[in-house]
Amino acid sequence: MATDDAVRGALCVQMGREFAAHFQYLAMSAWLEEQGLPEMAAFFARQADEEHVHAMKFFRFVLDTGGPVEIPGQDAPVATFASAEALVAAALAQEEQVTAWIGELVHLAREHRDLAAEAFLQWFVTEQVEEVATMTELLQVVRHAGTSLLLVEDYVVRRAPGAGGGA
Ligand code: FEO
């Protein structure tokens, strides 16, 4: 069954936001690398990859339910930050905003009795719990570290995939 126009349009808007998140995290990664924080930079590059995967899930779902896909235009990402703490706080705020948007999409899908869209969005509901938790913890660690950002670099290495410290 094709997704109706209101739901399809909203899913395309969210796809655009996920692409925007991809570019925002890439910009954050670049800034961190410029500051001499390669592990935090790698963390944000991995987050950027995840956002691209998220965007492509919307792309695929809209196509699989009959399309058409409309890819929204993008504003340039924020490229400079007052501090690493400000950067991570901005990333957490972004994840909280995405969580709210996903919640609105679930309600829209329900309102339109679009079971396929509702089921599709459940993955994102779960994913956002993890994304907000990850960024909340990183912000706490950055705040504990204060000016000793090499401690954050160590933390990120321990938490990296394959390091045995969790995702
Ligand atoms: Fe795709 Fe981090 O939200």
mmCIF file with all atom_site columns, C-alpha atoms and ligand atoms in Angstrom, residues 14 17-18 21 25 47 50-51 54-55 58 94-95 98-99 123-124 127-128 131, ligand 1:
data_model
loop_
_atom_site.group_PDB
_atom_site.id
_atom_site.type_symbol
_atom_site.label_atom_id
_atom_site.label_alt_id
_atom_site.label_comp_id
_atom_site.label_asym_id
_atom_site.label_entity_id
_atom_site.label_seq_id
_atom_site.pdbx_PDB_ins_code
_atom_site.Cartn_x
_atom_site.Cartn_y
_atom_site.Cartn_z
_atom_site.occupancy
_atom_site.B_iso_or_equiv
_atom_site.pdbx_formal_charge
_atom_site.auth_seq_id
_atom_site.auth_comp_id
_atom_site.auth_asym_id
_atom_site.auth_atom_id
_atom_site.pdbx_PDB_model_num
ATOM   1  C  CA  . GLN A 1 14  ? 13.003 13.771 7.866  1.00 0.00 ? 14  GLN A CA  1
ATOM   2  C  CA  . ARG A 1 17  ? 17.191 16.257 8.300  1.00 0.00 ? 17  ARG A CA  1
ATOM   3  C  CA  . GLU A 1 18  ? 19.158 13.014 8.499  1.00 0.00 ? 18  GLU A CA  1
ATOM   4  C  CA  . ALA A 1 21  ? 22.827 15.601 10.491 1.00 0.00 ? 21  ALA A CA  1
ATOM   5  C  CA  . TYR A 1 25  ? 28.603 15.619 12.214 1.00 0.00 ? 25  TYR A CA  1
ATOM   6  C  CA  . GLN A 1 47  ? 28.218 9.350  13.822 1.00 0.00 ? 47  GLN A CA  1
ATOM   7  C  CA  . GLU A 1 50  ? 25.300 6.503  10.897 1.00 0.00 ? 50  GLU A CA  1
ATOM   8  C  CA  . GLU A 1 51  ? 23.267 9.553  9.890  1.00 0.00 ? 51  GLU A CA  1
ATOM   9  C  CA  . HIS A 1 54  ? 19.492 6.762  8.614  1.00 0.00 ? 54  HIS A CA  1
ATOM   10 C  CA  . ALA A 1 55  ? 18.817 9.055  5.650  1.00 0.00 ? 55  ALA A CA  1
ATOM   11 C  CA  . PHE A 1 58  ? 14.029 6.899  4.618  1.00 0.00 ? 58  PHE A CA  1
ATOM   12 C  CA  . GLN A 1 94  ? 20.385 17.832 17.746 1.00 0.00 ? 94  GLN A CA  1
ATOM   13 C  CA  . GLU A 1 95  ? 19.678 14.261 18.869 1.00 0.00 ? 95  GLU A CA  1
ATOM   14 C  CA  . VAL A 1 98  ? 15.516 14.347 16.100 1.00 0.00 ? 98  VAL A CA  1
ATOM   15 C  CA  . THR A 1 99  ? 13.855 12.269 18.839 1.00 0.00 ? 99  THR A CA  1
ATOM   16 C  CA  . TRP A 1 123 ? 13.479 1.318  14.482 1.00 0.00 ? 123 TRP A CA  1
ATOM   17 C  CA  . PHE A 1 124 ? 14.186 5.045  14.789 1.00 0.00 ? 124 PHE A CA  1
ATOM   18 C  CA  . GLU A 1 127 ? 17.774 4.142  17.771 1.00 0.00 ? 127 GLU A CA  1
ATOM   19 C  CA  . GLN A 1 128 ? 17.128 7.600  19.221 1.00 0.00 ? 128 GLN A CA  1
ATOM   20 C  CA  . GLU A 1 131 ? 21.809 8.155  20.274 1.00 0.00 ? 131 GLU A CA  1
HETATM 21 FE FE1 . FEO B 2 .   ? 19.578 10.033 12.743 1.00 0.00 ? 1   FEO B FE1 1
HETATM 22 FE FE2 . FEO B 2 .   ? 21.306 10.734 15.228 1.00 0.00 ? 1   FEO B FE2 1
HETATM 23 O  O1  . FEO B 2 .   ? 19.643 10.763 14.405 1.00 0.00 ? 1   FEO B O1  1
#
